[in-house]
Short mmCIF file of C-alpha atoms in Angstrom, two decimals:
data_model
loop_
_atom_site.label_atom_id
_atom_site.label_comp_id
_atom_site.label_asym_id
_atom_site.label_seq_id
_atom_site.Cartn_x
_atom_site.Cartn_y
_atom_site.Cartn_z
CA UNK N 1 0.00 0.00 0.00
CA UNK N 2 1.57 3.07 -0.81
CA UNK N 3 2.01 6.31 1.61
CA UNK N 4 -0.31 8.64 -0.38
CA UNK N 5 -4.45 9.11 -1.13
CA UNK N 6 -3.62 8.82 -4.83
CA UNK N 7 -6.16 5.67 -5.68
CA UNK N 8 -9.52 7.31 -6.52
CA UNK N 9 -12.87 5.58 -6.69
CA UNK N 10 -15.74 7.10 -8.25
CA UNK N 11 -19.05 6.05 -7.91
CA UNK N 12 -22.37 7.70 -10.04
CA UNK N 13 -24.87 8.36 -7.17
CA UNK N 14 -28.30 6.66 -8.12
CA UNK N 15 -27.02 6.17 -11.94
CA UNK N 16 -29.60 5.20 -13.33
CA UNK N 17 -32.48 6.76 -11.55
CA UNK N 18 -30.13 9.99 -11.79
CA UNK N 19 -30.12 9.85 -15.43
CA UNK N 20 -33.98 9.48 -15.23
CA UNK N 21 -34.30 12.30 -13.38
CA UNK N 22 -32.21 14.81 -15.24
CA UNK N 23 -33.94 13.68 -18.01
CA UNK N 24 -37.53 14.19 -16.91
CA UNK N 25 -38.24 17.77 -14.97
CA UNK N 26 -41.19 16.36 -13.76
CA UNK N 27 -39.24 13.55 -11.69
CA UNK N 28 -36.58 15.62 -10.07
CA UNK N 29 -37.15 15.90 -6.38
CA UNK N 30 -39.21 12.64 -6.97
CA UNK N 31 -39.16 9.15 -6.13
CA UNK N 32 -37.69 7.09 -9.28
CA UNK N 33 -37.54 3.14 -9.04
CA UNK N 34 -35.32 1.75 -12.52
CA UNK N 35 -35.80 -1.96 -13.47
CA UNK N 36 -37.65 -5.17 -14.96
CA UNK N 37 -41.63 -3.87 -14.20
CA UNK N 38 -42.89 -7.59 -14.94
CA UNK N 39 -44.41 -9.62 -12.17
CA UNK N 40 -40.81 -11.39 -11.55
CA UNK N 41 -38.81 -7.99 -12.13
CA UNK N 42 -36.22 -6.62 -9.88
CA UNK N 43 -34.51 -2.80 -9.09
CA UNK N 44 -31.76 -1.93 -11.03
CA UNK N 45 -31.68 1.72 -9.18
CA UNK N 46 -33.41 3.76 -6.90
CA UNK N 47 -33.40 7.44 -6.29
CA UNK N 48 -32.40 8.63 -3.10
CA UNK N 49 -35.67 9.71 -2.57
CA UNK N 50 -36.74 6.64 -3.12
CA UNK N 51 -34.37 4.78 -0.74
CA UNK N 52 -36.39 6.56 2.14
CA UNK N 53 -39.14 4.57 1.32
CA UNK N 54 -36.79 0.94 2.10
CA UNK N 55 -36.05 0.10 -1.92
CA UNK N 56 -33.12 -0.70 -2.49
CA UNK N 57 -31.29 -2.28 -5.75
CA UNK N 58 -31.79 -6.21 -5.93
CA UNK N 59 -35.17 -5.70 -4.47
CA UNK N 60 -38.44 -7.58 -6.16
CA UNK N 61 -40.11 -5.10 -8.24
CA UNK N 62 -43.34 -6.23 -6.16
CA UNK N 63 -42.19 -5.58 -2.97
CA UNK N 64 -40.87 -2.33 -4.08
CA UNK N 65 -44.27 -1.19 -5.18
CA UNK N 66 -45.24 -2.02 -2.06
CA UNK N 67 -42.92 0.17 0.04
CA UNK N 68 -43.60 3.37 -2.57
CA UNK N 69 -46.58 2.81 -4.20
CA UNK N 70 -46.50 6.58 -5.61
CA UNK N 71 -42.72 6.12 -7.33
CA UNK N 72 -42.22 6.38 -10.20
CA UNK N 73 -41.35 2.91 -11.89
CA UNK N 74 -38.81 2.79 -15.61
CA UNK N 75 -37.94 0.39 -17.88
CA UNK N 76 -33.76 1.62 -18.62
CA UNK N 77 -32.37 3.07 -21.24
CA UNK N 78 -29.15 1.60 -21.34
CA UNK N 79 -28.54 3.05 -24.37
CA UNK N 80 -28.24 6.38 -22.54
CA UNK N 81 -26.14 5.12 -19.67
CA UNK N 82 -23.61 3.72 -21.81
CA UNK N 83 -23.47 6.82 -23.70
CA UNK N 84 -22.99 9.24 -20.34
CA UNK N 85 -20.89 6.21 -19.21
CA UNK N 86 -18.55 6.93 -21.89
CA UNK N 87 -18.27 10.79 -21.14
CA UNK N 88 -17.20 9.96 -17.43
CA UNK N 89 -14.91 7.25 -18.44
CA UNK N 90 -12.94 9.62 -20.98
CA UNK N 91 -12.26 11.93 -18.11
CA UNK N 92 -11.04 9.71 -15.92
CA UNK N 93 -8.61 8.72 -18.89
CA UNK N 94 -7.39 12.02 -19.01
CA UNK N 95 -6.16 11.43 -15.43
CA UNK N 96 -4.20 8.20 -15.90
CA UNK N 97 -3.56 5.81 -18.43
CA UNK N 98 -4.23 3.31 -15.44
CA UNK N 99 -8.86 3.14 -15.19
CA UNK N 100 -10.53 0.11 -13.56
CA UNK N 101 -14.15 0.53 -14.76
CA UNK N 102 -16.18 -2.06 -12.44
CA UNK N 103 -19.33 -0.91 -14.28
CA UNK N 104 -20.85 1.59 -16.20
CA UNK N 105 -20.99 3.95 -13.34
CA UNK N 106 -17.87 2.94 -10.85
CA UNK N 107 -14.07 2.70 -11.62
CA UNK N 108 -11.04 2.83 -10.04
CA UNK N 109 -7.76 5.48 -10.97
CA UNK N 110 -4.45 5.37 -10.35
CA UNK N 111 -3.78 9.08 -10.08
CA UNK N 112 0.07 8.77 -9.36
CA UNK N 113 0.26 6.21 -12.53
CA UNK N 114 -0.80 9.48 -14.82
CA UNK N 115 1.04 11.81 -12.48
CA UNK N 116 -1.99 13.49 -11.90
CA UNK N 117 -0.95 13.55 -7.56
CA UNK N 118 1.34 12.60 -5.62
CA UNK N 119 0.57 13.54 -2.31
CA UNK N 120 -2.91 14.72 -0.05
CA UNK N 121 -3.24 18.00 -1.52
CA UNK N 122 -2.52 17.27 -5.10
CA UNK N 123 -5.19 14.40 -4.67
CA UNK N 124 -7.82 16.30 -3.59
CA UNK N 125 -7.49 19.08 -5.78
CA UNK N 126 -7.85 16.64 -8.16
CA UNK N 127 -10.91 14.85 -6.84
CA UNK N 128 -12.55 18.32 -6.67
CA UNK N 129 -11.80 19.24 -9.93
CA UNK N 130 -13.27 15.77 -11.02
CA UNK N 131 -16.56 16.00 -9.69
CA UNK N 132 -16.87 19.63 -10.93
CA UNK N 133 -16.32 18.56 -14.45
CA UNK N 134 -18.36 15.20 -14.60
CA UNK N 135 -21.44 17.98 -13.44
CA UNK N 136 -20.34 20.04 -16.42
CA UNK N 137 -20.12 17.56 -18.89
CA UNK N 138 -23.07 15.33 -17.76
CA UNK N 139 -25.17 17.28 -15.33
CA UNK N 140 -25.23 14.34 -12.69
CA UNK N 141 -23.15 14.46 -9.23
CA UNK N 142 -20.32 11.46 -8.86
CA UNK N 143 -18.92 10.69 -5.52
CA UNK N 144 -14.88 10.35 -5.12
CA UNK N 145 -13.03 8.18 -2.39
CA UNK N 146 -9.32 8.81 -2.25
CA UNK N 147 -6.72 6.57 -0.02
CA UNK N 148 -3.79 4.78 -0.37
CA UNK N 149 -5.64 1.12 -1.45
CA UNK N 150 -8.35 0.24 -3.28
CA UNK N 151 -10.20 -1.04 -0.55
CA UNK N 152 -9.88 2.34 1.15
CA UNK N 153 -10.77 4.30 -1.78
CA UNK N 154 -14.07 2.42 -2.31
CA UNK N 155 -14.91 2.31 0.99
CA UNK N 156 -14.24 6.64 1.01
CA UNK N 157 -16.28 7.21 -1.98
CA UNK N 158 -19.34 5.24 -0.07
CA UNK N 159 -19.11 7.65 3.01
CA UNK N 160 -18.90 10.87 0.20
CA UNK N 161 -22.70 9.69 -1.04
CA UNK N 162 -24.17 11.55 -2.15
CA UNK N 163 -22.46 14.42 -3.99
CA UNK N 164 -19.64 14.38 -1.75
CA UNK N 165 -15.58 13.96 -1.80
CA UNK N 166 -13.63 12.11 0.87
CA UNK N 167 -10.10 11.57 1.51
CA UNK N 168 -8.72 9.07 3.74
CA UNK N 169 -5.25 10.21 4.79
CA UNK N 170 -2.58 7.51 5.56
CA UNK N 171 -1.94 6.40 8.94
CA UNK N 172 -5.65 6.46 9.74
CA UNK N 173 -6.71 3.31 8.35
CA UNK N 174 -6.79 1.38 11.39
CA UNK N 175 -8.75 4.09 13.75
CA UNK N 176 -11.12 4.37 10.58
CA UNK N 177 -11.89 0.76 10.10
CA UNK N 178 -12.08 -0.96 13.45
CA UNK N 179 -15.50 0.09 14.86
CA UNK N 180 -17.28 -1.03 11.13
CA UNK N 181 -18.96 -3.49 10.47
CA UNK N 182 -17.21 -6.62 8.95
CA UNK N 183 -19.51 -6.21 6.01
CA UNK N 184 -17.63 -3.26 4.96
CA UNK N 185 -14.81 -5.38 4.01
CA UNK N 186 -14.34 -6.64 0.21
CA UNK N 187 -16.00 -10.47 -0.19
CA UNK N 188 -17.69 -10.62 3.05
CA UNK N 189 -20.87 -11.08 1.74
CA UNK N 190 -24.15 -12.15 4.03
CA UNK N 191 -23.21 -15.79 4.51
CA UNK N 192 -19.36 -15.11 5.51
CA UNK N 193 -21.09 -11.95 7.48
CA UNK N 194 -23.26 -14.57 9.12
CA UNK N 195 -20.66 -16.84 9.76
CA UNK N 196 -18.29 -14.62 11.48
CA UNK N 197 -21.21 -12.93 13.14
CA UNK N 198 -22.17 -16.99 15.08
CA UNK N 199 -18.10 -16.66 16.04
CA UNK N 200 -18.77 -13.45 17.86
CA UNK N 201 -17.32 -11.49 15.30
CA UNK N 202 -19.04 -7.86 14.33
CA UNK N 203 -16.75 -5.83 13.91
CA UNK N 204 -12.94 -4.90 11.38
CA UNK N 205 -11.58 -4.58 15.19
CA UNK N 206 -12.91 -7.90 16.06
CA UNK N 207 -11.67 -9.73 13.05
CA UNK N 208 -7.80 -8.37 13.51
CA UNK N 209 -8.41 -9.44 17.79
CA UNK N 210 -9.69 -12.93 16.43
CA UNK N 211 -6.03 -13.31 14.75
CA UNK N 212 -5.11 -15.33 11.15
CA UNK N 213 -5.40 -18.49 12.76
CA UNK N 214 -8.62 -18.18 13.62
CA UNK N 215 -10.15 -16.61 10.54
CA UNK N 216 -8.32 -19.05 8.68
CA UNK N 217 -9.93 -22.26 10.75
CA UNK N 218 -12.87 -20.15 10.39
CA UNK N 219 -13.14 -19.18 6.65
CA UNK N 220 -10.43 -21.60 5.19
CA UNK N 221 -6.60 -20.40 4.11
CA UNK N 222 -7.44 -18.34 1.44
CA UNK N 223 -10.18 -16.32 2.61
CA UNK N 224 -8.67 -16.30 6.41
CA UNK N 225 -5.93 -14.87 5.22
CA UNK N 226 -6.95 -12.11 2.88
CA UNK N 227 -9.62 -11.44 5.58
CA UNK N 228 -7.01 -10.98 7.91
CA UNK N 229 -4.69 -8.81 6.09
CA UNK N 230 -7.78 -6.60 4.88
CA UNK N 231 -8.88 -6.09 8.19
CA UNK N 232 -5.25 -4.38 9.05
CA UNK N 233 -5.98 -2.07 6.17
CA UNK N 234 -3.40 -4.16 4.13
CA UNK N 235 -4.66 -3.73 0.17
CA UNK N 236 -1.84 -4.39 -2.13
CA UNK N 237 -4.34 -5.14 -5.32
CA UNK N 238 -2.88 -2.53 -8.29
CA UNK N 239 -6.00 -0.94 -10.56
CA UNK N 240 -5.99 -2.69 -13.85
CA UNK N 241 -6.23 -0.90 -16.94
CA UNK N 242 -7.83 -3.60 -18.88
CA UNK N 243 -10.34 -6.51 -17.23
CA UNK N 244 -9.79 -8.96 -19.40
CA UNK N 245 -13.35 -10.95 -20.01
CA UNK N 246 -14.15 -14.66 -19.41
CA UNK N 247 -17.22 -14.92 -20.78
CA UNK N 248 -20.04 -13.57 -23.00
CA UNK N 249 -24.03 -14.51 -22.20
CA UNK N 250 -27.25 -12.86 -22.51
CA UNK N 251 -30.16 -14.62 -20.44
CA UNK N 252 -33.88 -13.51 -19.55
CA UNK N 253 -36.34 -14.13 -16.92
CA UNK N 254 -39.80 -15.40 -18.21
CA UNK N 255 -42.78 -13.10 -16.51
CA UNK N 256 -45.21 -16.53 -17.08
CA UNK N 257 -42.75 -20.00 -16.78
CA UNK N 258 -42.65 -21.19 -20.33
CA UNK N 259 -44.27 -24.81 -21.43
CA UNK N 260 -44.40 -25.40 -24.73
CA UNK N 261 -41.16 -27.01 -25.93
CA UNK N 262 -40.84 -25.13 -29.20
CA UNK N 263 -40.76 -21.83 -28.03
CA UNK N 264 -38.02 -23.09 -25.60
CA UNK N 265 -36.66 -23.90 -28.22
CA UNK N 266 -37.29 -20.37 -30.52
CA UNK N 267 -36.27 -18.41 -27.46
CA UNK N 268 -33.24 -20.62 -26.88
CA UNK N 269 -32.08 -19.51 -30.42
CA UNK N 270 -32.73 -16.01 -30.01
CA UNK N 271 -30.71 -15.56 -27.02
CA UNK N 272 -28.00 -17.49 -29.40
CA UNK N 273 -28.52 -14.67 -31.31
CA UNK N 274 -28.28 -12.35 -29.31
CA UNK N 275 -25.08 -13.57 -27.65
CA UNK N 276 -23.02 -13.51 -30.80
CA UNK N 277 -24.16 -10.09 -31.31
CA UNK N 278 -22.23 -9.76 -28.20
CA UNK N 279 -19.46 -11.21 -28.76
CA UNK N 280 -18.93 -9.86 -32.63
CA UNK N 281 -19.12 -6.62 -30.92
CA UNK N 282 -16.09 -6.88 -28.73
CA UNK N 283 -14.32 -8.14 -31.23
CA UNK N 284 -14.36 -11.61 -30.22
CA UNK N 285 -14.77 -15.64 -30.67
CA UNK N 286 -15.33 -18.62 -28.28
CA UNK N 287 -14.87 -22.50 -27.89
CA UNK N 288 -17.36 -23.22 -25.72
CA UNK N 289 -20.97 -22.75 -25.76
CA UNK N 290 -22.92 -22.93 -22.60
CA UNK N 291 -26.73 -22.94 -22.12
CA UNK N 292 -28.37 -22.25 -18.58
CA UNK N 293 -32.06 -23.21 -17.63
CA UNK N 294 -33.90 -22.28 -14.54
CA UNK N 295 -36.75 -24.25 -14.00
CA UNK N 296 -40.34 -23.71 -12.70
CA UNK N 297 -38.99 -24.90 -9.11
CA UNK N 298 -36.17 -23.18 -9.41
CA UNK N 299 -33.65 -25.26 -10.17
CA UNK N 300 -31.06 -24.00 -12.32
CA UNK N 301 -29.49 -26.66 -14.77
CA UNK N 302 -25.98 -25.77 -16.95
CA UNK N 303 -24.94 -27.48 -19.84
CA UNK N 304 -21.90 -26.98 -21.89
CA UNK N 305 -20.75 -27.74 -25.08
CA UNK N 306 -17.08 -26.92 -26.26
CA UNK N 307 -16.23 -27.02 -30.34
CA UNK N 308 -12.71 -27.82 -31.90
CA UNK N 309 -12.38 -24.09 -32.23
CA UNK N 310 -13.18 -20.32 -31.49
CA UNK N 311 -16.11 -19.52 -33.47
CA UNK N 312 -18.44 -15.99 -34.12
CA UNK N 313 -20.57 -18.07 -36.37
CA UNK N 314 -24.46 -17.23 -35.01
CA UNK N 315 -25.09 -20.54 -36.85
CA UNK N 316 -22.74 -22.42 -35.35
CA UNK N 317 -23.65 -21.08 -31.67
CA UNK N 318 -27.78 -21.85 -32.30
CA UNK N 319 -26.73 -25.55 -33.64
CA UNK N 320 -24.84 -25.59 -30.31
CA UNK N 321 -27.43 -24.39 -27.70
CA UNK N 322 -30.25 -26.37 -29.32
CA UNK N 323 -28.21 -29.53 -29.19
CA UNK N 324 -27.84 -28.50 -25.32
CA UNK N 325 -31.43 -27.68 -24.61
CA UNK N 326 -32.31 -31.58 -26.07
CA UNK N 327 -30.80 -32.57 -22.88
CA UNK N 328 -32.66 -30.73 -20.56
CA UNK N 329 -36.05 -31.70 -19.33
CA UNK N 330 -38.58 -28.60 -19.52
CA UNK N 331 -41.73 -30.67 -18.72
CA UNK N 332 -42.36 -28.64 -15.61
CA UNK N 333 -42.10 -24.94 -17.62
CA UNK N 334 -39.02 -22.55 -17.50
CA UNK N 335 -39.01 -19.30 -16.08
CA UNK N 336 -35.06 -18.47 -17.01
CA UNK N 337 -33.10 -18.88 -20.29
CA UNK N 338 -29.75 -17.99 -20.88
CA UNK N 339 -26.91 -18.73 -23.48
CA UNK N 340 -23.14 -18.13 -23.07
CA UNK N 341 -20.05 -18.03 -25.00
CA UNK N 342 -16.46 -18.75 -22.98
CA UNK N 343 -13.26 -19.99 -23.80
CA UNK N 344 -12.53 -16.65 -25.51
CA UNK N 345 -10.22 -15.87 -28.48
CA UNK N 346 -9.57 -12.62 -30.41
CA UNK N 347 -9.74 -14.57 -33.80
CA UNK N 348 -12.19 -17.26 -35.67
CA UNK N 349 -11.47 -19.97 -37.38
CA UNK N 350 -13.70 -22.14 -40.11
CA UNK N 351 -16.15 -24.10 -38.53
CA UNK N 352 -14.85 -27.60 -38.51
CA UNK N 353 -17.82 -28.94 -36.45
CA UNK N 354 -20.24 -28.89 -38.92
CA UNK N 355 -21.29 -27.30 -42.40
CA UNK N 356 -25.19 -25.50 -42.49
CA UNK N 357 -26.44 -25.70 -45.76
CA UNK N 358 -28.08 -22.59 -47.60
CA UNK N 359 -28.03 -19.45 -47.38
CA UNK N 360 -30.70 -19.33 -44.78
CA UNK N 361 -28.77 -20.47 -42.52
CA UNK N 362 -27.27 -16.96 -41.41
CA UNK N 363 -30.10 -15.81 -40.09
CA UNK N 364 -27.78 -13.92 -37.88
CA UNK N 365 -29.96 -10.66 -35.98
CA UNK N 366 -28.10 -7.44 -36.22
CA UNK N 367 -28.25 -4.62 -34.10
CA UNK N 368 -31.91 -3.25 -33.74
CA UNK N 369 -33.82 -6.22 -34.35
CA UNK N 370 -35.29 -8.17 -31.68
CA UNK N 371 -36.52 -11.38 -33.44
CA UNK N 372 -34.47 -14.09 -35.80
CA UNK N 373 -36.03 -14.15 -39.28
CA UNK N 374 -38.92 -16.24 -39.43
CA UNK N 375 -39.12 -17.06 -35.82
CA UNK N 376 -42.06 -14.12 -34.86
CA UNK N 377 -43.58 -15.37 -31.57
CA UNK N 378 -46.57 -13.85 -32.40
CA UNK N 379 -48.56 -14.30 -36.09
CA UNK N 380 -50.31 -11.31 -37.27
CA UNK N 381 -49.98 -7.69 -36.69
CA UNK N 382 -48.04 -6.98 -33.87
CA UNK N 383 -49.10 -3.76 -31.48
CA UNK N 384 -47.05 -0.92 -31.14
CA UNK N 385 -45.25 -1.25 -27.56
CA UNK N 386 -44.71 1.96 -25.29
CA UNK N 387 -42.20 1.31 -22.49
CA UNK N 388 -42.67 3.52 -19.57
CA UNK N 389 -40.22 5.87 -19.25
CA UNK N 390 -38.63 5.55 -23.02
CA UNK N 391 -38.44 8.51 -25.51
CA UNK N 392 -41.10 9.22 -28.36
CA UNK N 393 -41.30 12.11 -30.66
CA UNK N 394 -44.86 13.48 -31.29
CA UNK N 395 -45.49 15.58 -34.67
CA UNK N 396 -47.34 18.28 -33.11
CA UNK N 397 -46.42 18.06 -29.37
CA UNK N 398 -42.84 17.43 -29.70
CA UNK N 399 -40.27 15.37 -27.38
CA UNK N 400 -41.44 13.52 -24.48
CA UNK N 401 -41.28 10.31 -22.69
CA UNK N 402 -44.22 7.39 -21.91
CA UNK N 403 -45.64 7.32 -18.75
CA UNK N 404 -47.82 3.91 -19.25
CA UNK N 405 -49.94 2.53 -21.85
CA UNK N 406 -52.92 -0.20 -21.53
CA UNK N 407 -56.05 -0.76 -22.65
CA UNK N 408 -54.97 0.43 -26.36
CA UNK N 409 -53.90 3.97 -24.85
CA UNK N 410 -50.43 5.30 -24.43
CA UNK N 411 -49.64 8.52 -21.81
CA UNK N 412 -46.95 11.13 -22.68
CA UNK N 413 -45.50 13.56 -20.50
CA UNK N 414 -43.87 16.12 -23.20
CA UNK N 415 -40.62 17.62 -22.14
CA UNK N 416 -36.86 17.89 -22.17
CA UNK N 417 -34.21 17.63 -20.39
CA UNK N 418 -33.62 21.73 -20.64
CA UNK N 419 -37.99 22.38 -19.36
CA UNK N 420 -38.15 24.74 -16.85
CA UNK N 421 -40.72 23.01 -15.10
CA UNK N 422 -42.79 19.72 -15.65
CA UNK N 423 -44.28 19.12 -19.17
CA UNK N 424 -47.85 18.58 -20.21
CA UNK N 425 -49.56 15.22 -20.10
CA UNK N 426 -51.42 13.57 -23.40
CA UNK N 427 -52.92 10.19 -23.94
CA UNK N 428 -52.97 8.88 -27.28
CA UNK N 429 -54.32 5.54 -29.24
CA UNK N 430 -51.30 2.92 -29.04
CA UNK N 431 -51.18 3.29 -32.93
CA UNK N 432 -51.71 7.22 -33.42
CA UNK N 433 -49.43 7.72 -36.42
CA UNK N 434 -48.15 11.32 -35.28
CA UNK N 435 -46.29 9.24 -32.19
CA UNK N 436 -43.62 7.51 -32.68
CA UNK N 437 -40.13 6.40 -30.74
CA UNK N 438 -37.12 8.09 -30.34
CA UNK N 439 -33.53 8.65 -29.41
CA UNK N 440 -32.52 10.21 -25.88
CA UNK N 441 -31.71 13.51 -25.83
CA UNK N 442 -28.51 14.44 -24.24
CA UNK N 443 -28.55 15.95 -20.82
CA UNK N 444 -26.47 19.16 -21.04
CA UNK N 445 -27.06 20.22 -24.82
CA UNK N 446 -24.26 22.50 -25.55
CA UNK N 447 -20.30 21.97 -23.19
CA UNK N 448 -20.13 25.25 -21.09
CA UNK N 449 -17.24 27.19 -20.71
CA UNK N 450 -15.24 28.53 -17.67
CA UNK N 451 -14.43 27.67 -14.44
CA UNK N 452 -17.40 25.41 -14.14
CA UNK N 453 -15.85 22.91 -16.66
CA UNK N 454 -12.17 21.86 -16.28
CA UNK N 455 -10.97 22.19 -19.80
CA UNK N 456 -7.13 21.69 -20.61
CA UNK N 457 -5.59 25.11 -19.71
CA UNK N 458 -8.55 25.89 -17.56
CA UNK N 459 -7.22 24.11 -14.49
CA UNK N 460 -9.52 21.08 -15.32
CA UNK N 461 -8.48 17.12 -15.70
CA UNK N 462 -6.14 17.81 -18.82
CA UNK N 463 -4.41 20.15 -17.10
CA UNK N 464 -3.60 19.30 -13.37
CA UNK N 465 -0.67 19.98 -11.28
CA UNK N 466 2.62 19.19 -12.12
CA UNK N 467 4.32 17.02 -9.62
CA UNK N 468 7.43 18.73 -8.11
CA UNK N 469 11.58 17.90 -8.61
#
């Protein structure tokens, strides 16, 4: 661990729901609840305001409607978070060359790596300066940890939330970590919480008094030991540039548990689909192809399937997955599908598995599309769907977003994220022809100038202090 605050963790407060609410006027000061809104969906985000209320991420969508029945509930747009994701990551970039993104709204810097600090001061001008110019750039508030580990720095940037900046200086570690609880720590999760809590242990101070031989008779070697060490503030772990991934999988959760075999077997090849999509887009190819089922009790089967070489083929990967599924029993009904791509590789090679015949065969679904060619689930006309809280474009009303549809009626509340107050609210026939979808806009239209944004030359993230000697 070095002997300065220069590790920085920054974490998006309420990303999601954030984005929601700098979005939508109307929403700001408001209770916002982001997820899956089907009978088996769960929260993605909450807003602070909403976290009053007891809903937290991970939470059943149910029960959260339960605890605030007057939020309101989103479908994301993770087209717009990745898109606001890469603003904030590109200034963190211009810190260091050396950013851990752990999502799309948390990484990890290595300020001294980019020279950007070297010491307390330096690293806290630059934390300042950070949060000041991810507001500029994106409108929404980040919060920064800085300390001498990563552990430290993540565990500063929780007790900034929200909006906030907190260094931890060196040589306080200890005092700062002993009275918390041991769930603070990185991997102690609620069964290794529970199992140190039936040992009498509560507390970081506890764990160090237990000693390593006890956490490791407790927890096993590996886990005893890192345990141990964290709980001494000992974090040696350097911030990785580059996460190198293991996999590639798409899955989704069924809102009714799925009988009939052949659209198992349709969805199956979708998510096949999908998955190569995937992978194609970072550039890469697999060996192994890997199909997960969750049953209607719950049960989760896995079944794997690894070819004589990397492959991108879509055609390839659906051969693959539906020779998996015919050795899984569905009788019972599914209610989760999923289909996965490992053994990585950054090239292809022919497929020397098999040969598909005809041009048909590449029925491969790019980007936009949401079903394989000529495997519609549903025959006929299909009804225009409006997904609460996505964008849509009316011809005489303008931009707004959907605030729920049924019963052959959509609702739009018409504004942008520049309205000076909350727009005006218009139902609609689900097929009016003047409505239709549309793109996000962005949420801070034109880059200001000035001290409010840190531009290179204006004391901002390209141009920080220079270290001294």
């Amino acid at each position: 661990m070095r002997n300065a605050p220069t590790i920085l963790h920054l974490d998006m407060d309420a990303f999601y729901a954030s984005v929601e609410q700098a979005s939508k006027p109307s929403l700001r000061g408001k209770a916002v609840v982001v997820g899956g809104l089907g009978p088996r969906g769960v929260v993605a985000t909450a807003s602070y305001e909403a976290r009053v209320f007891g809903v937290h991420s991970a939470m059943p969508m149910a029960q959260a409607r339960r605890l605030a029945p007057n939020a309101a509930y989103l479908v994301p747009r993770f087209g717009i978070y990745r898109d606001i994701s890469e603003q904030v990551m590109a200034l963190l970039r211009e810190l260091s060359p050396l950013v851990e993104p752990l999502s799309l709204d948390e990484a990890f810097v290595d300020l001294e790596a980019g020279g950007s600090a070297w010491d307390e001061a330096s690293a806290r001008l630059v934390g300042a300066r950070l949060r000041a110019d991810i507001r500029a750039v994106t409108g929404l508030a980040g919060s920064v940890g800085l300390a001498a580990s990563k552990m430290l720095a993540k565990i500063a940037s929780e007790q900034a939330k929200p909006d906030g900046l907190v260094v931890i200086e060196p040589g306080t570690e200890r005092a700062l970590l002993g009275p918390m609880s041991v769930r603070t720590l990185p991997g102690v999760g609620p069964a290794t919480g529970d199992h140190l809590r039936r040992a009498g242990i509560h507390t970081v101070d506890e764990i160090a008094e237990a000693g390593e031989d006890e956490l490791v008779r407790l927890l096993g070697k590996a886990h005893g030991h890192a345990l141990y060490a964290m709980a001494l503030a000992h974090d040696d772990r350097p911030v990785v540039a580059e996460r190198e991934a293991k996999s590639v999988s798409v899955e989704d959760t069924y809102d009714v548990d799925i009988h009939d075999r052949v659209r198992v077997g349709l969805e199956v090849q979708r998510l096949a689909d999908r998955c190569v999509r995937r992978l194609r887009g970072a550039g890469l190819s697999g060996r192994t192809i890997v199909l997960k089922v969750r049953r209607y009790d719950f049960s989760t089967l896995t079944r794997s399937e690894t070819l004589r070489g990397p492959t991108d083929d879509p055609a390839v990967v659906r051969e693959a997955a539906a020779r998996l599924l015919d050795s899984v029993d569905t009788t019972g009904g599914v209610r989760l599908l999923g289909v996965g791509v490992s053994g990585l590789a950054d090239y292809t090679q022919e497929d020397l598995f098999a040969q598909v015949a005809g041009d048909g065969a590449e029925q491969f679904v790019e980007d936009g599309e949401e079903e394989p060619a000529g495997e519609q689930r549903v025959a006929g006309p299909v009804e225009r769907r409006w997904v609460a809280g996505h964008d849509v474009r009316h011809v005489e009303y303008g931009h707004g977003w959907v605030q729920g549809s049924g019963v052959g009626r959509v609702t739009v509340r018409f504004e942008t994220p520049e309205s000076s107050e909350p727009g005006r609210v218009r139902t609609f026939r689900v097929d009016d022809p003047e409505l239709e979808g549309a793109e996000p806009l962005p949420l801070v239209r034109d880059r200001p100038a000035g001290p409010g944004l840190l531009e290179k030359g204006e004391g901002g993230v390209g141009d920080v202090p220079v270290a001294p000697g």
